[in-house]
Every structure is written in C-alpha cells, then in structure tokens.
CSV table of C-alpha atoms in Angstrom, one decimal:
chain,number,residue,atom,x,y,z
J,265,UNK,CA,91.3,115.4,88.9
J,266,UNK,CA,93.5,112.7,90.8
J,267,UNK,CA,96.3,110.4,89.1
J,268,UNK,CA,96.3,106.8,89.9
J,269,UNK,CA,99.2,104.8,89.2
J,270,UNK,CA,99.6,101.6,89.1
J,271,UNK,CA,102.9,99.7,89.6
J,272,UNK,CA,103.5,95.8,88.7
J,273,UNK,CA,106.0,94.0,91.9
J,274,UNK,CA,109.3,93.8,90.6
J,275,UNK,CA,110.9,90.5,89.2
J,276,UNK,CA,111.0,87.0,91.2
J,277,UNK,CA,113.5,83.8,90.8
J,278,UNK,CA,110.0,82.1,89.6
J,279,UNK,CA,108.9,85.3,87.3
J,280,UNK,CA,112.7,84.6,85.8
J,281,UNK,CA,111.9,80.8,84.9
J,282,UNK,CA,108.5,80.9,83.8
J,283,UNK,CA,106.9,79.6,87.3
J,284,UNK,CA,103.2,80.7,88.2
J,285,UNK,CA,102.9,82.0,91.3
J,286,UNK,CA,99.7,83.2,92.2
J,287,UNK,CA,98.9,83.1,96.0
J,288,UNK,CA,102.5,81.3,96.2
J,289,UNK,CA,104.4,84.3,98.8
J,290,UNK,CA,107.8,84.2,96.5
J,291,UNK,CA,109.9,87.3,96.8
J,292,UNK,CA,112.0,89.5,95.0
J,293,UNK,CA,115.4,88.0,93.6
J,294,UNK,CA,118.7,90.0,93.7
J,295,UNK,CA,118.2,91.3,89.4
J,296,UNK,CA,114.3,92.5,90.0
J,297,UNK,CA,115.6,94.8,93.3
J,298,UNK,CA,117.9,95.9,90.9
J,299,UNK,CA,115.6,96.7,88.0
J,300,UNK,CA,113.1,98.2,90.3
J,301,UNK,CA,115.6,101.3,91.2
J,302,UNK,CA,114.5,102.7,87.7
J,303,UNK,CA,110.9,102.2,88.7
J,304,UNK,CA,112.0,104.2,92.1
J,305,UNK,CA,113.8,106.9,90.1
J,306,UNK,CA,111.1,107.3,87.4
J,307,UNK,CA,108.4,107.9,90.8
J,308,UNK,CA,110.7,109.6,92.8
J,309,UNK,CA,109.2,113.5,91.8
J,310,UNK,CA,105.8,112.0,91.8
J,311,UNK,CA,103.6,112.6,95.2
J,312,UNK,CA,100.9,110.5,95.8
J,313,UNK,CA,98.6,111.1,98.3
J,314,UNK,CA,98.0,107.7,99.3
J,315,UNK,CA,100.3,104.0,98.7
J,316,UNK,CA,98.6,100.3,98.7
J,317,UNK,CA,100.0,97.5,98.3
J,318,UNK,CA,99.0,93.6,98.1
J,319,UNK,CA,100.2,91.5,100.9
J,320,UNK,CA,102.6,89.5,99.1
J,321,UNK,CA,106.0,89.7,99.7
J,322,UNK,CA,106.7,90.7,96.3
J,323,UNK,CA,105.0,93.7,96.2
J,324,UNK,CA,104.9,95.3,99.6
J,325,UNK,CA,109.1,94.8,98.7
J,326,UNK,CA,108.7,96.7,96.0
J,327,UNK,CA,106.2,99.7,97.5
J,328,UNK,CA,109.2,99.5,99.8
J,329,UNK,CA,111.7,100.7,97.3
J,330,UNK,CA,109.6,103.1,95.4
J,331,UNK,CA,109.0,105.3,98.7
J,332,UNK,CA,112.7,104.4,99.6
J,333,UNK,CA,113.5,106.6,96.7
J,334,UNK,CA,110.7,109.0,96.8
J,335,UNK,CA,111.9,112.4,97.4
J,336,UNK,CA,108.3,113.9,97.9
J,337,UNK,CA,107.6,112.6,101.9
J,338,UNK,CA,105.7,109.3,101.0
J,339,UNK,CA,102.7,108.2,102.8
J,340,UNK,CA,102.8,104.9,104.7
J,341,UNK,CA,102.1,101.6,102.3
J,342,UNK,CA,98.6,101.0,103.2
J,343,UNK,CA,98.1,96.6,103.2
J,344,UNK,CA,95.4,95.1,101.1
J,345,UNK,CA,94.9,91.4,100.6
J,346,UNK,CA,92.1,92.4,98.0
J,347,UNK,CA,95.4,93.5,95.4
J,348,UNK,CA,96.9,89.9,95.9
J,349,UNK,CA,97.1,88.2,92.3
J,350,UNK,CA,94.7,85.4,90.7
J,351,UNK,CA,94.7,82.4,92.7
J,352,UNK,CA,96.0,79.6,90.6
J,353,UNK,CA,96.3,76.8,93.4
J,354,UNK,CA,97.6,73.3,92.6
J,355,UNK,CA,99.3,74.7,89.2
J,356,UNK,CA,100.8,77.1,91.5
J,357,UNK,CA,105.1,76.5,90.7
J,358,UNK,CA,104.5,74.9,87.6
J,359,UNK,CA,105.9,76.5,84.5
J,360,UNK,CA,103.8,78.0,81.3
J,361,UNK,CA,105.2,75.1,79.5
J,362,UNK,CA,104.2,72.6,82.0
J,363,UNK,CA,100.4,74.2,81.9
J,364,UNK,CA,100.5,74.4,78.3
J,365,UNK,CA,101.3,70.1,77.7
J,366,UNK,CA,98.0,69.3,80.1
J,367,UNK,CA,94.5,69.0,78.2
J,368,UNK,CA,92.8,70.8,81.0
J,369,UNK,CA,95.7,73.2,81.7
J,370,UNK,CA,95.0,76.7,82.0
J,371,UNK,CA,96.4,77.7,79.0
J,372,UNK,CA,93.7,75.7,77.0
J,373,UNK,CA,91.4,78.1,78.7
J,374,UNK,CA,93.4,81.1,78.4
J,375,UNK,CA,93.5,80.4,74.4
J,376,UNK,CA,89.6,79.7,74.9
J,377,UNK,CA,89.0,83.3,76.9
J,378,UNK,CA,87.3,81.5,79.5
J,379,UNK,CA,86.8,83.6,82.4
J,380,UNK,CA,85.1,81.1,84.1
J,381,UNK,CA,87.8,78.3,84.6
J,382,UNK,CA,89.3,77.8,87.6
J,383,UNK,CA,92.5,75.7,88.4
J,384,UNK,CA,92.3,73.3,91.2
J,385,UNK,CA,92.1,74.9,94.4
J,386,UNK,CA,92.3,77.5,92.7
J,387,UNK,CA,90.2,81.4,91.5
J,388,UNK,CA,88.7,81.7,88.2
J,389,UNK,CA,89.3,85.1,86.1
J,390,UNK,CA,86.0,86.4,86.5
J,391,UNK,CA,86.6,85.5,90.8
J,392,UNK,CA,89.8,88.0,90.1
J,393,UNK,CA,87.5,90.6,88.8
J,394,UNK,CA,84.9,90.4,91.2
J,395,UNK,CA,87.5,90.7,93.8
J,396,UNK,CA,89.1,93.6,92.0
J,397,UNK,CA,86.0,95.0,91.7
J,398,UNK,CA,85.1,95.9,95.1
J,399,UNK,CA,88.4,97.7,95.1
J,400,UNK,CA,88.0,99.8,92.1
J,401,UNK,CA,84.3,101.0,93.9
J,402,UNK,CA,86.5,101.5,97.1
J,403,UNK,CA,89.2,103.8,95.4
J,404,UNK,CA,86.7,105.6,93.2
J,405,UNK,CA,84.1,106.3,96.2
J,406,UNK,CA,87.4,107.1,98.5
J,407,UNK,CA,89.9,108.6,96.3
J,408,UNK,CA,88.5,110.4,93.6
J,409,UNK,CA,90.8,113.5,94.5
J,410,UNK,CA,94.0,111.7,95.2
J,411,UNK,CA,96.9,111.0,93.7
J,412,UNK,CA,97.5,107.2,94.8
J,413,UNK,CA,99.6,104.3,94.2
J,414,UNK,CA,98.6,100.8,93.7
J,415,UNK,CA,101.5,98.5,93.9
J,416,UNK,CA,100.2,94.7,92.7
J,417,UNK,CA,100.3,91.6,90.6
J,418,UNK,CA,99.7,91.4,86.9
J,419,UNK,CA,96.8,89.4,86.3
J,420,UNK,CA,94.9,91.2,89.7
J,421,UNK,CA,95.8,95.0,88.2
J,422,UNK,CA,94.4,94.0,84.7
J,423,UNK,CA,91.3,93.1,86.4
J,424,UNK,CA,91.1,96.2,88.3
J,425,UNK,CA,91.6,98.4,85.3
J,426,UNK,CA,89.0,96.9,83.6
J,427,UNK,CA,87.2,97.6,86.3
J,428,UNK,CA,87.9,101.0,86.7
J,429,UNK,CA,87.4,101.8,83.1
J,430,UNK,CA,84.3,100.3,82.9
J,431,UNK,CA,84.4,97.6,80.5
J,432,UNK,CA,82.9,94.3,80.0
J,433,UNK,CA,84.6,91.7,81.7
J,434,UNK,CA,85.7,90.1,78.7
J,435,UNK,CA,87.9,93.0,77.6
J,436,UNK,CA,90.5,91.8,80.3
J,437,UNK,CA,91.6,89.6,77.4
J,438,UNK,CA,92.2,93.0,75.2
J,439,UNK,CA,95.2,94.2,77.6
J,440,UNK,CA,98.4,93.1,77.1
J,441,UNK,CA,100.4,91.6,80.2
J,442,UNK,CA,102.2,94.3,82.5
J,443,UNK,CA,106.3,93.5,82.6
J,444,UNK,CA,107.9,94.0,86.1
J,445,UNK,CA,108.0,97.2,87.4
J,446,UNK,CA,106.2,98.8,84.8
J,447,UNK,CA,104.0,101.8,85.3
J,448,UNK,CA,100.2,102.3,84.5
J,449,UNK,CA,98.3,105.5,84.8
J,450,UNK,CA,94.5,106.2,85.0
J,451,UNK,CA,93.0,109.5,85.6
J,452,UNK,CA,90.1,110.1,87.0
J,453,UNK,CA,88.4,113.0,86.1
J,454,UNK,CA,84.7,114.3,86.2
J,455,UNK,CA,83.4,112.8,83.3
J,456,UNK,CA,84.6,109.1,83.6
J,457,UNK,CA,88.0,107.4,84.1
J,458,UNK,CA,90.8,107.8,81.4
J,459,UNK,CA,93.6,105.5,80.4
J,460,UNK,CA,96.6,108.1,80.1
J,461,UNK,CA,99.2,104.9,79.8
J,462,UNK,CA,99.7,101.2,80.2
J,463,UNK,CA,102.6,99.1,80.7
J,464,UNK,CA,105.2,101.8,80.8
J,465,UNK,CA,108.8,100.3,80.7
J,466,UNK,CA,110.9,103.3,79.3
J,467,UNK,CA,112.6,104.1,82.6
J,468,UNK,CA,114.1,100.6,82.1
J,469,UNK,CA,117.6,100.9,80.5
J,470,UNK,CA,117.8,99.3,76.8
C-alpha cells in the first residue's frame, strides 16, 4: 500500500486578488511563503519516497519549502510540465469578476459544466484531464508502492484525482476547489485507489 499526497503551491500576489493565472509563471508572494511553513511542518515526519513538482515557479517554490522542512532525508523534486495548471490563455491576468461580466467568459461555461470550452489560446477542461491522465497511468504503473508527493495547481490536481479515482470526467465538477497549501491524500491499495482526505487546511492557524 503506498500514500500519495498531493499538495496545492502556496499563495501568489495574483491568487490574493482574484487574477487567473494558468500557464502565467507568477510566483509566490511574501504571506503564501509564510503560510506554507505550516504546510512544511504538517509534512515534515512524513517520508515520501519520491517528490514532483509542475514547472511553474509557484510550485517547484513551494516543493522547495516542504523538503526544506522535512526532517526525513527528502528525495530530489523530480520536474514535470505535465502537473502545470489548465491553460486559460488570453483570459490569463484577468479577474473572476472580469470573466464573470463577458457573455462567453469562462465562468458562463463553468456554471454550464462544459468540459469542452476552451478560452482563447487557451486548454479546455477535458484537455486538462487528458493531460492529467497520462500522469495518473504513469504514477499508478510506476509508483504503486511509494509514498510520493505531487506538488501542483488546483484545477490540474482535480483533474488528476479524478483520474486516479476512476471517475467520469464530469465528476471533476463534484470536487470542491483546493485552498493554498492544502493537503490531499490518496491511497493506493490492491483493490482500487481510495480517497483518505481532500483539501486539508487544519495545519493552517485559525
């Protein structure tokens, strides 16, 4: 049986005023290094075998700080451009608000739970679970016996989940969106994948 954790990037100056970022190589601001300490300390006991991250700046900073606090030997962060979020190209450093006043913004869609929609320039839902989908078949035929870490994007580990649960692709619409820094866990044991949690946030201060 193998643990595989999955860790959304810590918070952004865009992430703190709305602002889609997608592809868009923003990094961390000064409060979501900060935040992410908790994140480190709540990981810290926790030895994984194995540590990817997307290539955005965002999240390989933030695999950064969870091994930085690791007290267990970390592996190196392993690089992935395949764990890079949804692509939402020209709405990319627009805000929610901004999407939400268009008539062919993306939140129309989003309401709509069209998968198929894709901004300007820019990847569909159901291109971000294709994508993630190759991944989850990597980790599962690789990494079946490993503890690993999967640090990402919100949108892009949804997708993977789903994925690696099993489930039709309209289900990404059931999950709920991951906060910065928050923790999910899947096992994967011999008779399927299990969710064990999603979204944690209680290492977070109240």
């Amino acid at each position: 049986m193998a643990d595989w954790y999955f860790v959304r990037h810590g918070e952004t100056k865009w992430n703190a005023e709305r602002r889609v970022q997608g592809h868009t190589d923003i990094p961390l601001h000064d409060p979501g290094r900060n935040a992410l300490q908790f994140t480190a300390k709540r990981l810290a006991l926790v030895h994984f075998d194995f540590i990817y991250s997307s290539d955005l700046v965002r999240a390989t900073e933030t695999a950064e700080i969870i091994t930085a606090g690791s007290k267990t030997n970390p592996p190196e962060v392993r690089i992935d451009p395949m764990l890079r979020e949804v692509s939402f190209g020209d709405f990319e450093g627009m805000t929610w608000e901004e999407m939400s006043s268009s008539d062919q913004g993306l939140r129309l869609h989003q309401d709509q739970r069209n998968l198929d929609y894709a901004p300007p320039k820019g990847e569909s839902y159901r291109d971000l679970l294709n994508r993630l989908s190759k991944f989850a078949d990597f980790l599962q035929l690789n990494h079946a016996k490993d503890d690993v870490l999967i640090v990402g994007h919100g949108a892009a580990l949804r997708a993977l989940v789903v994925k690696l649960l099993g489930l039709n692709d309209q289900a990404y619409w059931s999950l709920t969106g991951l906060g910065s820094g928050s923790i999910t866990r899947l096992s994967c044991r011999r008779t399927g994948n299990v969710m064990i949690n999603w979204n944690e946030v209680g290492h977070f201060p109240i």
